[in-house]
Amino acid sequence: MKTVAVVLFPDLLLLDIAGPLEVFSIANRYLEPHNHYEILTIASESMSVRASNGIKLTADIHIDQAAGNYDVLIVPGGPGAYNQQYPALQCWLRKASSQVRLVASICTGAFILGKAGLLDGRRVTTHWNYTERLAEQFPQANVETDQIFVRDDNLLTSGGVTTGIDLALSIIAEDHCKAIALSVAKVLLVVMQRQGGQMQFSPLVADVAKDDSPIFRVRNYVLENVAEEFSVERMAGLAAMSARHFARTFTRELNMTPMEFVQSARIDSARRLLETSNLPLKTVAFRSGFGSARHMRHLFVEKLGLPPSQYRRQFS
C-alpha cells in the first residue's frame, strides 16, 4: 500500500487537493487492496483550516506527528501559498523531502517548496499567471512557463489548478500501468494527455499600458493596430530612434525582440476573435495581421501547440 500525504494550511485552494486525491481514490477501484493508495492529510498550523472558498478542513495528523516517509507528498497552492510564510512547514518539508519518494506541488504550491529551498537548481513550473513571480522570487530555479507539469528527479510541479489531475494520473501510470490511469481519466472525463500547454490559457503579451516612454508608445501602437505591417525599422521610426538602438532597448525592457512582440500580439488578437466571433479563419488571420490562414495556423501550432480551429472549439 502506498501513502499519499497532503499538507494543509490556511487559505489553500480546495481544488488543488480534491482533484489529485480523487485520482488516487478512483484508482483504488481498479487496484488490488495491497496496491491501494492510502490518503493522509497533515496540518502545518491548526488542525482545522479554511480553504480559500470558505470550506473548513480537518487534518488527520499534525506535522509534529508526521513520519515523513511517504510515497507521494503533495503541497497544494492558493493565496495562502504565495502570500504567507509557514516556517514550521518549510522546515519540515526540507527534512521530509529526502525521505519521500515523490514531492509534488499543485499550482502555486511551488512557492511553499521554494520557501523551503527545494526549487534551487531544479526545473519547475506553476500557474501561468505566477511563473514570472516565481522566477523573480526564486532566481535559482529554472521556471518553465508552458508545461502542464514538470518532473525533475523526485520533484514534480504542476501548472494551474486542474493540472494536479494530470500530475496524479502520471503517477498512477508510473506506479501501475497506463491502462489503469486511462480508466481513471475516463471516469473523470478528462484526457490522459492534453494537446498543448498552459500557454493556451495565458495572454502572450499584456494589454495596452499607461506608459508614455518611446518603447511603450510603440508597444501600445502595435497592440491597437495589429493588422498593419511592422518591421524593426518602422517601429524604430515611430519611437524616433535608430533601428539598432530601438531593438536593443525594446528587448531589454520587454524581454522579447520587437518582432517576437508583434508575433505574440497577433496571436493574442486572433485568439480573442476566435473566442468571441464566428468569423472565418481567413478573416481572423487578415484582421490580426498574419496575411494568410496558413501562416496563422503555423504560428498557433508552434506557439500554442494546437491549430486555430481546435483553439476555437476549446475556448469559444
Tab-separated table of C-alpha atoms in Angstrom:
chain	number	residue	atom	x	y	z
A	1	MET	CA	0.000	0.000	0.000
A	2	LYS	CA	1.253	3.464	-0.914
A	3	THR	CA	0.647	6.585	1.157
A	4	VAL	CA	-0.288	9.911	-0.423
A	5	ALA	CA	0.143	12.715	2.107
A	6	VAL	CA	-1.213	16.236	1.617
A	7	VAL	CA	-0.230	19.227	3.733
A	8	LEU	CA	-2.963	21.655	4.795
A	9	PHE	CA	-2.557	25.343	5.562
A	10	PRO	CA	-4.947	28.314	5.759
A	11	ASP	CA	-6.312	29.786	2.504
A	12	LEU	CA	-5.335	26.857	0.304
A	13	LEU	CA	-7.172	26.183	-2.955
A	14	LEU	CA	-9.528	23.255	-2.357
A	15	LEU	CA	-9.479	22.021	-5.959
A	16	ASP	CA	-5.690	21.610	-5.719
A	17	ILE	CA	-6.397	18.903	-3.139
A	18	ALA	CA	-9.686	17.468	-4.383
A	19	GLY	CA	-8.502	16.947	-7.976
A	20	PRO	CA	-5.427	14.777	-7.421
A	21	LEU	CA	-6.865	12.974	-4.389
A	22	GLU	CA	-9.899	11.867	-6.417
A	23	VAL	CA	-7.477	10.426	-8.981
A	24	PHE	CA	-5.813	8.258	-6.337
A	25	SER	CA	-9.156	7.363	-4.738
A	26	ILE	CA	-10.699	6.254	-8.042
A	27	ALA	CA	-7.544	4.320	-8.921
A	28	ASN	CA	-8.176	2.174	-5.838
A	29	ARG	CA	-11.299	0.816	-7.571
A	30	TYR	CA	-9.068	-0.822	-10.173
A	31	LEU	CA	-6.270	-1.986	-7.863
A	32	GLU	CA	-5.860	-4.959	-5.571
A	33	PRO	CA	-6.165	-3.950	-1.891
A	34	HIS	CA	-2.440	-4.349	-1.245
A	35	ASN	CA	-1.775	-1.826	-4.045
A	36	HIS	CA	-4.235	0.800	-2.810
A	37	TYR	CA	-3.307	4.395	-2.111
A	38	GLU	CA	-3.866	5.488	1.474
A	39	ILE	CA	-4.633	9.204	1.748
A	40	LEU	CA	-3.389	11.210	4.719
A	41	THR	CA	-3.825	14.930	5.455
A	42	ILE	CA	-1.237	16.766	7.539
A	43	ALA	CA	-1.789	20.058	9.374
A	44	SER	CA	1.010	22.584	9.353
A	45	GLU	CA	-0.652	25.020	11.764
A	46	SER	CA	-4.027	24.410	13.387
A	47	MET	CA	-5.649	21.001	12.868
A	48	SER	CA	-8.577	22.780	11.183
A	49	VAL	CA	-8.112	25.241	8.330
A	50	ARG	CA	-10.385	27.079	5.929
A	51	ALA	CA	-9.778	26.809	2.230
A	52	SER	CA	-9.925	29.936	0.073
A	53	ASN	CA	-13.567	29.133	-0.779
A	54	GLY	CA	-14.535	29.050	2.909
A	55	ILE	CA	-14.822	25.279	3.339
A	56	LYS	CA	-13.349	24.005	6.598
A	57	LEU	CA	-10.922	21.077	6.518
A	58	THR	CA	-9.665	18.987	9.424
A	59	ALA	CA	-6.317	17.196	9.138
A	60	ASP	CA	-5.620	13.615	10.185
A	61	ILE	CA	-2.371	14.454	11.966
A	62	HIS	CA	-0.089	17.405	12.724
A	63	ILE	CA	3.390	17.712	11.208
A	64	ASP	CA	4.807	17.111	14.698
A	65	GLN	CA	3.403	13.581	14.399
A	66	ALA	CA	4.177	13.059	10.703
A	67	ALA	CA	6.782	10.426	9.911
A	68	GLY	CA	7.741	11.868	6.540
A	69	ASN	CA	8.474	8.592	4.726
A	70	TYR	CA	5.547	8.799	2.300
A	71	ASP	CA	5.318	7.652	-1.278
A	72	VAL	CA	3.838	10.946	-2.505
A	73	LEU	CA	3.840	14.232	-0.609
A	74	ILE	CA	1.563	16.891	-2.129
A	75	VAL	CA	1.725	20.627	-1.440
A	76	PRO	CA	-1.346	22.478	-2.785
A	77	GLY	CA	-1.484	26.115	-3.837
A	78	GLY	CA	-3.785	29.015	-3.147
A	79	PRO	CA	-3.472	32.541	-1.729
A	80	GLY	CA	-2.004	31.125	1.465
A	81	ALA	CA	0.847	29.568	-0.505
A	82	TYR	CA	2.213	32.753	-2.024
A	83	ASN	CA	1.062	35.378	0.470
A	84	GLN	CA	2.049	33.758	3.770
A	85	GLN	CA	5.074	32.249	5.476
A	86	TYR	CA	4.934	28.918	7.305
A	87	PRO	CA	8.343	28.431	8.989
A	88	ALA	CA	7.431	25.152	10.700
A	89	LEU	CA	6.052	23.662	7.478
A	90	GLN	CA	9.027	24.855	5.457
A	91	CYS	CA	11.449	23.299	7.934
A	92	TRP	CA	9.501	20.028	7.963
A	93	LEU	CA	9.381	19.908	4.162
A	94	ARG	CA	13.161	20.290	3.936
A	95	LYS	CA	13.593	17.224	6.146
A	96	ALA	CA	10.748	15.195	4.633
A	97	SER	CA	11.861	15.807	1.037
A	98	SER	CA	14.809	13.447	1.481
A	99	GLN	CA	12.575	10.677	2.830
A	100	VAL	CA	9.602	10.656	0.466
A	101	ARG	CA	9.611	9.018	-2.954
A	102	LEU	CA	7.953	11.954	-4.737
A	103	VAL	CA	7.400	15.560	-3.692
A	104	ALA	CA	4.688	17.304	-5.720
A	105	SER	CA	3.284	20.817	-5.758
A	106	ILE	CA	-0.017	21.758	-7.328
A	107	CYS	CA	-0.397	25.206	-8.882
A	108	THR	CA	1.139	27.880	-6.627
A	109	GLY	CA	2.174	25.298	-4.050
A	110	ALA	CA	5.559	25.715	-5.753
A	111	PHE	CA	6.007	28.903	-3.706
A	112	ILE	CA	5.962	26.897	-0.476
A	113	LEU	CA	8.518	24.482	-1.903
A	114	GLY	CA	10.621	27.476	-2.935
A	115	LYS	CA	10.487	28.940	0.572
A	116	ALA	CA	11.642	25.547	1.832
A	117	GLY	CA	14.647	25.747	-0.505
A	118	LEU	CA	13.529	22.820	-2.651
A	119	LEU	CA	13.428	24.573	-6.044
A	120	ASP	CA	17.041	25.706	-6.363
A	121	GLY	CA	18.666	24.270	-9.475
A	122	ARG	CA	15.513	22.372	-10.416
A	123	ARG	CA	13.216	22.550	-13.442
A	124	VAL	CA	9.816	23.661	-12.153
A	125	THR	CA	6.536	25.274	-13.150
A	126	THR	CA	3.431	26.845	-11.614
A	127	HIS	CA	0.207	28.527	-12.746
A	128	TRP	CA	0.880	30.638	-15.868
A	129	ASN	CA	-0.148	33.819	-14.057
A	130	TYR	CA	2.556	33.284	-11.420
A	131	THR	CA	5.542	31.945	-13.370
A	132	GLU	CA	7.206	35.361	-13.592
A	133	ARG	CA	6.684	35.973	-9.887
A	134	LEU	CA	8.088	32.523	-9.063
A	135	ALA	CA	11.165	33.154	-11.202
A	136	GLU	CA	11.759	36.533	-9.551
A	137	GLN	CA	11.296	35.210	-6.030
A	138	PHE	CA	13.426	32.088	-6.580
A	139	PRO	CA	16.072	33.009	-9.177
A	140	GLN	CA	17.985	29.740	-8.686
A	141	ALA	CA	15.002	27.760	-10.010
A	142	ASN	CA	14.615	27.016	-13.716
A	143	VAL	CA	10.988	28.047	-14.227
A	144	GLU	CA	9.243	26.651	-17.308
A	145	THR	CA	6.225	28.668	-18.403
A	146	ASP	CA	4.259	26.393	-20.744
A	147	GLN	CA	4.324	22.952	-19.122
A	148	ILE	CA	1.264	21.226	-17.660
A	149	PHE	CA	3.608	19.642	-15.148
A	150	VAL	CA	7.363	19.211	-14.854
A	151	ARG	CA	9.319	16.367	-13.312
A	152	ASP	CA	12.903	16.827	-12.139
A	153	ASP	CA	14.110	13.657	-10.424
A	154	ASN	CA	11.743	13.148	-7.445
A	155	LEU	CA	10.274	16.673	-7.648
A	156	LEU	CA	7.042	17.251	-9.572
A	157	THR	CA	5.499	20.685	-10.008
A	158	SER	CA	2.308	21.390	-11.912
A	159	GLY	CA	0.636	24.365	-13.546
A	160	GLY	CA	-2.709	25.843	-12.645
A	161	VAL	CA	-5.331	24.090	-10.537
A	162	THR	CA	-6.655	21.189	-12.657
A	163	THR	CA	-3.148	20.222	-13.792
A	164	GLY	CA	-2.904	18.430	-10.454
A	165	ILE	CA	-5.162	15.814	-12.048
A	166	ASP	CA	-2.700	15.392	-14.932
A	167	LEU	CA	0.173	15.052	-12.464
A	168	ALA	CA	-1.657	12.442	-10.386
A	169	LEU	CA	-2.580	10.436	-13.498
A	170	SER	CA	1.100	10.360	-14.491
A	171	ILE	CA	1.977	8.927	-11.065
A	172	ILE	CA	-0.730	6.237	-11.431
A	173	ALA	CA	0.643	5.296	-14.849
A	174	GLU	CA	4.178	5.066	-13.450
A	175	ASP	CA	3.187	3.101	-10.339
A	176	HIS	CA	0.937	0.639	-12.147
A	177	CYS	CA	0.241	0.980	-15.869
A	178	LYS	CA	-1.182	3.369	-18.416
A	179	ALA	CA	-4.367	1.290	-18.664
A	180	ILE	CA	-5.226	1.946	-15.007
A	181	ALA	CA	-4.532	5.663	-15.430
A	182	LEU	CA	-6.667	5.732	-18.574
A	183	SER	CA	-9.544	4.071	-16.745
A	184	VAL	CA	-9.353	6.762	-14.050
A	185	ALA	CA	-9.208	9.507	-16.691
A	186	LYS	CA	-12.353	8.123	-18.323
A	187	VAL	CA	-14.227	8.170	-15.001
A	188	LEU	CA	-13.189	11.808	-14.514
A	189	LEU	CA	-13.995	12.693	-18.156
A	190	VAL	CA	-10.505	14.064	-18.782
A	191	VAL	CA	-7.874	13.193	-21.368
A	192	MET	CA	-4.705	11.348	-20.440
A	193	GLN	CA	-2.512	13.851	-22.268
A	194	ARG	CA	-3.585	17.363	-23.205
A	195	GLN	CA	-2.630	18.847	-26.530
A	196	GLY	CA	-0.556	21.957	-25.922
A	197	GLY	CA	0.446	23.547	-22.652
A	198	GLN	CA	-0.527	26.343	-20.296
A	199	MET	CA	0.184	28.974	-22.929
A	200	GLN	CA	-3.233	28.181	-24.443
A	201	PHE	CA	-4.772	29.870	-21.409
A	202	SER	CA	-2.443	32.814	-20.863
A	203	PRO	CA	-2.068	36.017	-22.913
A	204	LEU	CA	1.309	36.215	-24.609
A	205	VAL	CA	1.558	39.979	-24.079
A	206	ALA	CA	-0.058	42.363	-21.618
A	207	ASP	CA	-2.817	44.790	-22.561
A	208	VAL	CA	-2.192	48.413	-23.517
A	209	ALA	CA	-0.156	50.017	-20.729
A	210	LYS	CA	-0.289	53.577	-19.392
A	211	ASP	CA	3.327	54.445	-20.040
A	212	ASP	CA	4.466	57.302	-22.271
A	213	SER	CA	8.045	56.178	-22.859
A	214	PRO	CA	9.050	55.731	-26.546
A	215	ILE	CA	9.193	51.948	-26.238
A	216	PHE	CA	5.756	51.683	-24.629
A	217	ARG	CA	4.251	54.138	-27.122
A	218	VAL	CA	5.344	51.804	-29.913
A	219	ARG	CA	4.205	48.758	-27.944
A	220	ASN	CA	0.756	50.245	-27.443
A	221	TYR	CA	0.558	51.323	-31.084
A	222	VAL	CA	1.239	47.757	-32.217
A	223	LEU	CA	-1.457	46.387	-29.897
A	224	GLU	CA	-4.006	48.906	-31.203
A	225	ASN	CA	-3.068	48.470	-34.886
A	226	VAL	CA	-2.001	44.838	-35.043
A	227	ALA	CA	-3.257	44.320	-38.627
A	228	GLU	CA	-0.717	46.792	-40.013
A	229	GLU	CA	2.671	45.710	-41.355
A	230	PHE	CA	5.567	46.168	-38.966
A	231	SER	CA	9.318	45.945	-39.218
A	232	VAL	CA	12.024	46.901	-36.750
A	233	GLU	CA	12.803	49.928	-38.921
A	234	ARG	CA	9.191	51.121	-38.937
A	235	MET	CA	8.802	50.675	-35.175
A	236	ALA	CA	12.118	52.453	-34.584
A	237	GLY	CA	10.811	55.353	-36.686
A	238	LEU	CA	7.687	55.530	-34.529
A	239	ALA	CA	9.953	55.789	-31.478
A	240	ALA	CA	12.254	58.339	-33.180
A	241	MET	CA	15.224	56.044	-32.535
A	242	SER	CA	17.775	54.254	-34.679
A	243	ALA	CA	16.795	50.687	-35.542
A	244	ARG	CA	19.750	49.203	-33.656
A	245	HIS	CA	19.217	51.258	-30.510
A	246	PHE	CA	15.457	50.641	-30.604
A	247	ALA	CA	15.873	46.856	-30.924
A	248	ARG	CA	18.328	46.715	-28.011
A	249	THR	CA	16.201	48.947	-25.777
A	250	PHE	CA	12.946	47.167	-26.661
A	251	THR	CA	14.420	43.727	-25.922
A	252	ARG	CA	15.887	44.908	-22.630
A	253	GLU	CA	12.637	46.493	-21.415
A	254	LEU	CA	10.148	43.865	-22.614
A	255	ASN	CA	12.278	40.690	-22.549
A	256	MET	CA	11.443	39.885	-26.170
A	257	THR	CA	12.569	41.224	-29.526
A	258	PRO	CA	10.340	43.702	-31.382
A	259	MET	CA	9.285	41.113	-33.953
A	260	GLU	CA	8.623	38.488	-31.282
A	261	PHE	CA	6.323	41.029	-29.660
A	262	VAL	CA	4.485	41.690	-32.938
A	263	GLN	CA	4.017	37.943	-33.480
A	264	SER	CA	2.706	37.434	-29.937
A	265	ALA	CA	0.363	40.436	-30.219
A	266	ARG	CA	-1.077	38.982	-33.436
A	267	ILE	CA	-1.620	35.572	-31.844
A	268	ASP	CA	-3.424	37.204	-28.909
A	269	SER	CA	-5.572	39.238	-31.307
A	270	ALA	CA	-6.504	36.115	-33.248
A	271	ARG	CA	-7.319	34.262	-30.041
A	272	ARG	CA	-9.763	36.971	-28.980
A	273	LEU	CA	-11.502	36.838	-32.362
A	274	LEU	CA	-11.662	33.037	-32.263
A	275	GLU	CA	-13.143	33.139	-28.769
A	276	THR	CA	-15.742	35.835	-29.418
A	277	SER	CA	-16.775	35.581	-33.075
A	278	ASN	CA	-17.703	33.164	-35.835
A	279	LEU	CA	-15.510	34.916	-38.392
A	280	PRO	CA	-13.885	32.641	-40.989
A	281	LEU	CA	-10.260	31.756	-40.255
A	282	LYS	CA	-9.114	33.781	-43.282
A	283	THR	CA	-10.808	36.884	-41.874
A	284	VAL	CA	-9.345	36.292	-38.419
A	285	ALA	CA	-5.888	35.948	-39.969
A	286	PHE	CA	-6.312	39.142	-42.011
A	287	ARG	CA	-7.609	41.230	-39.103
A	288	SER	CA	-4.772	40.005	-36.891
A	289	GLY	CA	-2.057	40.824	-39.405
A	290	PHE	CA	-0.998	37.301	-40.372
A	291	GLY	CA	-1.665	37.695	-44.060
A	292	SER	CA	-2.898	34.138	-44.501
A	293	ALA	CA	-4.716	31.467	-42.528
A	294	ARG	CA	-1.852	29.091	-43.292
A	295	HIS	CA	0.697	31.379	-41.651
A	296	MET	CA	-1.602	31.848	-38.655
A	297	ARG	CA	-2.034	28.087	-38.300
A	298	HIS	CA	1.734	27.529	-38.396
A	299	LEU	CA	2.353	30.045	-35.602
A	300	PHE	CA	-0.541	28.750	-33.471
A	301	VAL	CA	0.795	25.202	-33.602
A	302	GLU	CA	4.339	26.408	-32.936
A	303	LYS	CA	3.424	28.701	-30.047
A	304	LEU	CA	0.282	27.171	-28.501
A	305	GLY	CA	0.518	23.531	-29.538
A	306	LEU	CA	-2.778	23.410	-31.426
A	307	PRO	CA	-4.268	24.874	-34.634
A	308	PRO	CA	-6.730	27.819	-34.663
A	309	SER	CA	-9.711	25.594	-35.485
A	310	GLN	CA	-9.146	23.433	-32.416
A	311	TYR	CA	-8.460	26.519	-30.274
A	312	ARG	CA	-11.884	27.848	-31.287
A	313	ARG	CA	-13.593	24.554	-30.386
A	314	GLN	CA	-11.979	24.521	-26.946
A	315	PHE	CA	-12.375	28.166	-25.964
A	316	SER	CA	-15.367	29.661	-27.759
